[in-house]
Coordinates of C-alpha atoms in Angstrom, one line a residue:
X1217 CA 0.0 0.0 0.0
X1218 CA 1.3 3.5 -0.9
X1219 CA 1.5 6.4 1.5
X1220 CA 1.6 10.2 1.0
X1221 CA 2.2 12.7 3.7
X1222 CA 0.0 15.8 4.0
X1223 CA 0.5 19.0 5.9
X1224 CA -2.5 21.4 6.0
X1225 CA -1.5 25.0 6.8
X1226 CA -3.2 27.8 8.8
X1227 CA -7.0 27.9 8.7
X1228 CA -7.3 24.7 6.7
X1229 CA -6.9 23.0 10.1
X1230 CA -10.4 24.3 10.9
X1231 CA -11.8 21.4 8.9
X1232 CA -9.7 18.7 10.5
X1233 CA -10.5 16.6 13.6
X1234 CA -8.4 17.4 16.6
X1235 CA -5.9 14.6 16.2
X1236 CA -5.0 15.7 12.6
X1237 CA -4.6 19.5 13.3
X1238 CA -1.1 21.0 12.9
X1239 CA 0.6 17.6 12.3
X1240 CA 1.9 15.6 9.3
X1241 CA -0.8 13.2 8.3
X1242 CA 0.1 9.8 6.8
X1243 CA -2.5 9.0 4.1
X1244 CA -2.5 5.4 2.8
X1245 CA -4.0 4.6 -0.5
X1246 CA -4.2 1.9 -3.2
X1247 CA -6.0 3.5 -6.2
X1248 CA -4.9 6.4 -8.3
X1249 CA -6.6 9.6 -7.1
X1250 CA -6.3 13.3 -8.0
X1251 CA -4.9 15.5 -5.3
X1252 CA -8.2 17.5 -5.3
X1253 CA -10.3 14.4 -4.5
X1254 CA -7.8 13.4 -1.8
X1255 CA -7.8 16.8 -0.1
X1256 CA -11.6 16.8 -0.1
X1257 CA -11.6 13.3 1.4
X1258 CA -10.2 15.1 4.5
X1259 CA -13.3 17.3 4.6
X1260 CA -11.6 20.4 3.1
X1261 CA -13.5 22.0 0.1
X1262 CA -11.3 22.9 -2.9
X1263 CA -12.7 26.4 -2.7
X1264 CA -10.6 26.9 0.5
X1265 CA -7.3 25.9 -1.1
X1266 CA -5.0 28.4 -2.7
X1267 CA -1.9 26.4 -3.6
X1268 CA -0.5 22.9 -3.3
X1269 CA 3.2 22.0 -3.0
X1270 CA 4.3 18.4 -3.7
X1271 CA 8.0 17.5 -3.0
X1272 CA 9.0 21.2 -3.4
X1273 CA 7.1 21.7 -6.7
X1274 CA 3.7 23.4 -7.1
X1275 CA 0.9 21.4 -8.8
X1276 CA -2.7 21.9 -9.8
X1277 CA -5.8 20.0 -8.7
X1278 CA -5.4 17.3 -11.4
X1279 CA -2.1 16.0 -10.0
X1280 CA -2.2 12.3 -9.2
X1281 CA -0.7 11.5 -5.8
X1282 CA 2.3 9.2 -5.8
X1283 CA 3.9 6.9 -3.2
X1284 CA 6.0 8.8 -0.7
X1285 CA 4.8 12.3 -1.8
X1286 CA 5.3 15.1 0.7
X1287 CA 2.4 17.5 0.3
X1288 CA 1.8 21.0 1.7
X1289 CA -1.6 22.5 1.2
X1290 CA -2.1 26.3 1.6
X1291 CA -5.3 28.3 2.3
X1292 CA -6.6 31.4 0.6
X1293 CA -4.8 33.6 3.2
X1294 CA -1.4 32.3 2.2
X1295 CA 0.9 34.6 0.2
X1296 CA 2.1 33.1 -3.1
X1297 CA 5.7 33.1 -4.1
X1298 CA 6.8 33.6 -7.7
X1299 CA 6.9 29.8 -8.4
X1300 CA 3.5 29.1 -7.0
X1301 CA 0.6 27.9 -9.0
X1302 CA -2.5 29.6 -7.8
X1303 CA -5.6 27.4 -7.8
X1304 CA -8.0 30.2 -7.3
X1305 CA -10.0 31.4 -10.4
X1306 CA -10.0 35.1 -11.2
X1307 CA -12.3 36.9 -8.8
X1308 CA -15.7 38.0 -10.3
X1309 CA -15.6 41.5 -11.6
X1310 CA -18.7 42.3 -9.5
X1311 CA -19.0 40.8 -6.1
X1312 CA -22.4 39.0 -5.9
X1313 CA -23.6 36.2 -3.6
X1314 CA -25.9 33.2 -3.5
X1315 CA -26.6 31.7 -0.1
X1316 CA -27.8 28.3 1.1
X1317 CA -30.9 27.7 3.2
X1318 CA -29.0 28.0 6.5
X1319 CA -27.9 31.6 6.0
X1320 CA -31.2 33.6 5.7
X1321 CA -30.2 36.2 8.3
X1322 CA -26.8 36.7 6.7
X1323 CA -28.6 37.2 3.3
X1324 CA -30.7 40.0 4.9
X1325 CA -27.6 41.7 6.3
X1326 CA -25.7 41.6 3.0
X1327 CA -28.7 43.1 1.2
X1328 CA -29.0 45.8 3.9
X1329 CA -25.3 46.7 3.1
X1330 CA -26.1 46.9 -0.6
X1331 CA -24.8 43.6 -1.9
X1332 CA -26.5 41.6 -4.6
X1333 CA -27.5 38.5 -2.7
X1334 CA -29.8 35.7 -3.9
X1335 CA -31.4 33.6 -1.2
X1336 CA -34.4 31.2 -1.1
X1337 CA -35.3 28.4 1.3
X1338 CA -36.4 26.5 -1.8
X1339 CA -32.9 26.3 -3.4
X1340 CA -31.6 22.8 -3.7
X1341 CA -27.9 22.0 -3.8
X1342 CA -27.8 21.4 -7.5
X1343 CA -29.6 24.7 -8.2
X1344 CA -27.2 26.6 -5.8
X1345 CA -24.2 25.2 -7.6
X1346 CA -25.7 26.1 -11.0
X1347 CA -26.5 29.6 -10.0
X1348 CA -23.1 30.1 -8.6
X1349 CA -21.4 28.9 -11.8
X1350 CA -23.7 30.4 -14.4
X1351 CA -23.9 33.9 -12.7
X1352 CA -20.4 34.0 -11.3
X1353 CA -21.8 34.4 -7.8
X1354 CA -19.8 33.5 -4.7
X1355 CA -21.6 30.6 -2.9
X1356 CA -21.8 31.1 0.9
X1357 CA -22.7 28.0 2.8
X1358 CA -22.5 26.0 6.0
X1359 CA -22.4 22.8 3.9
X1360 CA -18.9 21.5 3.1
X1361 CA -20.3 19.0 0.6
X1362 CA -21.9 21.7 -1.5
X1363 CA -18.6 23.4 -1.9
X1364 CA -17.0 20.1 -3.1
X1365 CA -19.1 20.1 -6.2
X1366 CA -16.8 20.5 -9.2
X1367 CA -19.2 23.1 -10.7
X1368 CA -18.5 25.5 -7.8
X1369 CA -15.4 27.7 -8.4
X1370 CA -16.3 30.7 -6.2
X1371 CA -17.4 29.6 -2.7
X1372 CA -16.7 30.0 1.0
X1373 CA -17.6 28.0 4.1
X1374 CA -19.0 30.3 6.7
X1375 CA -17.4 29.4 10.0
X1376 CA -19.5 31.3 12.5
X1377 CA -23.0 30.3 13.5
X1378 CA -24.2 33.7 14.9
X1379 CA -25.6 36.0 12.2
X1380 CA -23.8 39.2 13.4
X1381 CA -20.5 37.3 13.5
X1382 CA -21.3 35.8 10.1
X1383 CA -21.7 39.2 8.4
X1384 CA -18.4 40.4 9.9
X1385 CA -16.6 37.3 8.8
X1386 CA -17.8 37.6 5.2
X1387 CA -17.0 41.3 5.1
X1388 CA -13.4 40.6 6.3
X1389 CA -12.9 37.6 4.1
X1390 CA -13.9 39.4 0.9
X1391 CA -12.7 42.9 2.0
X1392 CA -16.1 44.5 1.4
X1393 CA -15.9 47.5 3.7
X1394 CA -15.0 50.0 1.0
X1395 CA -17.9 49.0 -1.3
X1396 CA -20.8 49.1 1.2
X1397 CA -23.9 50.9 -0.1
X1398 CA -26.6 50.6 2.5
X1399 CA -30.4 50.9 1.9
X1400 CA -30.3 50.3 -1.8
X1401 CA -31.7 46.8 -2.0
X1402 CA -35.0 45.2 -0.9
X1403 CA -34.4 43.1 2.2
X1404 CA -37.2 40.8 1.1
X1405 CA -36.3 40.0 -2.5
X1406 CA -33.0 41.6 -3.3
X1407 CA -34.5 44.0 -5.9
X1408 CA -33.1 47.6 -6.2
X1409 CA -35.0 50.4 -4.5
X1410 CA -36.1 53.6 -6.2
X1411 CA -37.4 56.8 -4.8
X1412 CA -41.1 57.4 -5.3
X1413 CA -43.5 60.3 -4.6
X1414 CA -45.6 60.0 -1.6
X1415 CA -48.7 60.6 -3.7
X1416 CA -48.0 57.4 -5.7
X1417 CA -48.0 55.2 -2.6
X1418 CA -50.3 57.0 -0.2
X1419 CA -53.1 54.6 -0.6
X1420 CA -50.8 51.7 0.6
X1421 CA -49.6 53.4 3.8
X1422 CA -50.8 53.0 7.4
X1423 CA -52.6 56.1 8.6
X1424 CA -49.9 57.1 11.1
X1425 CA -47.1 56.8 8.4
X1426 CA -49.2 58.9 6.0
X1427 CA -49.1 61.8 8.4
X1428 CA -45.5 61.5 9.7
X1429 CA -43.3 60.4 6.7
X1430 CA -42.7 62.1 3.4
X1431 CA -39.7 60.1 1.9
X1432 CA -40.4 56.7 0.4
X1433 CA -38.7 54.0 -1.7
X1434 CA -40.2 51.1 -3.6
X1435 CA -38.6 47.8 -4.7
X1436 CA -38.5 47.6 -8.5
X1437 CA -39.2 43.9 -8.3
X1438 CA -41.7 43.1 -5.6
X1439 CA -43.0 46.7 -5.0
X1440 CA -42.4 46.5 -1.3
X1441 CA -42.4 50.1 0.1
X1442 CA -39.7 51.4 2.5
X1443 CA -39.5 54.5 4.7
X1444 CA -37.5 55.7 7.6
X1445 CA -39.6 54.3 10.5
X1446 CA -38.8 53.4 14.0
X1447 CA -36.5 50.6 12.8
X1448 CA -34.3 52.9 10.8
X1449 CA -32.1 54.0 13.7
X1450 CA -31.6 50.3 14.8
X1451 CA -30.5 49.5 11.3
X1452 CA -28.1 52.5 11.2
X1453 CA -26.6 51.4 14.5
X1454 CA -26.1 47.8 13.1
X1455 CA -24.3 49.2 10.0
X1456 CA -22.1 51.5 12.1
X1457 CA -21.1 48.6 14.4
X1458 CA -20.1 46.5 11.4
X1459 CA -18.2 49.3 9.7
X1460 CA -16.4 50.0 13.0
X1461 CA -14.9 46.5 12.9
X1462 CA -13.0 47.0 9.7

């Protein structure tokens, strides 16, 4: 039986069980396998890998592991040297997201900050992978298996389980602080908001709002109406707290 030795660096250890973290792992095998499939057998999605070094030489995901290989696997955060082969595809020209069913509150927060974010609790795994691929959207998920689909090239496994920590994690991971544009998207459907005259929506307003508010926006897609009500200060404070963590 052949053996290859794996070292997973930095945050890639997050995906490993305790006894495999920060150590050289002996991986025994009989069949020919690509290094991509072997890395994912450890529970590490390929979307989390930036570069792979085998016996001092950098390789791509199609490399077939050999007996006695010494393999170092580096995460997205790792700096590449001039001889490295980057395994990350070119970043989308426009940052857009699609989220799985577990991340509804994160989707709302991203929309609040102005990011084009698709979310539905009806999306299946295949549909999520197709949307991510066809529309060049970054797939955010709490499902490692979803990120292991070959169709997914832009994806990220969200580590935190608390929604406010999740939005901060994503903001930091994709360096989004300089491109925030709050209150431009519908929190319900992701459509863009446009300013509308009070007269055009007055018949849809509660009586107390009709008397107190004069500035309104409407979603171009679902026609939801927005105004600066009692919740507006709370949302402003939420945004300020996130931006203060840059």
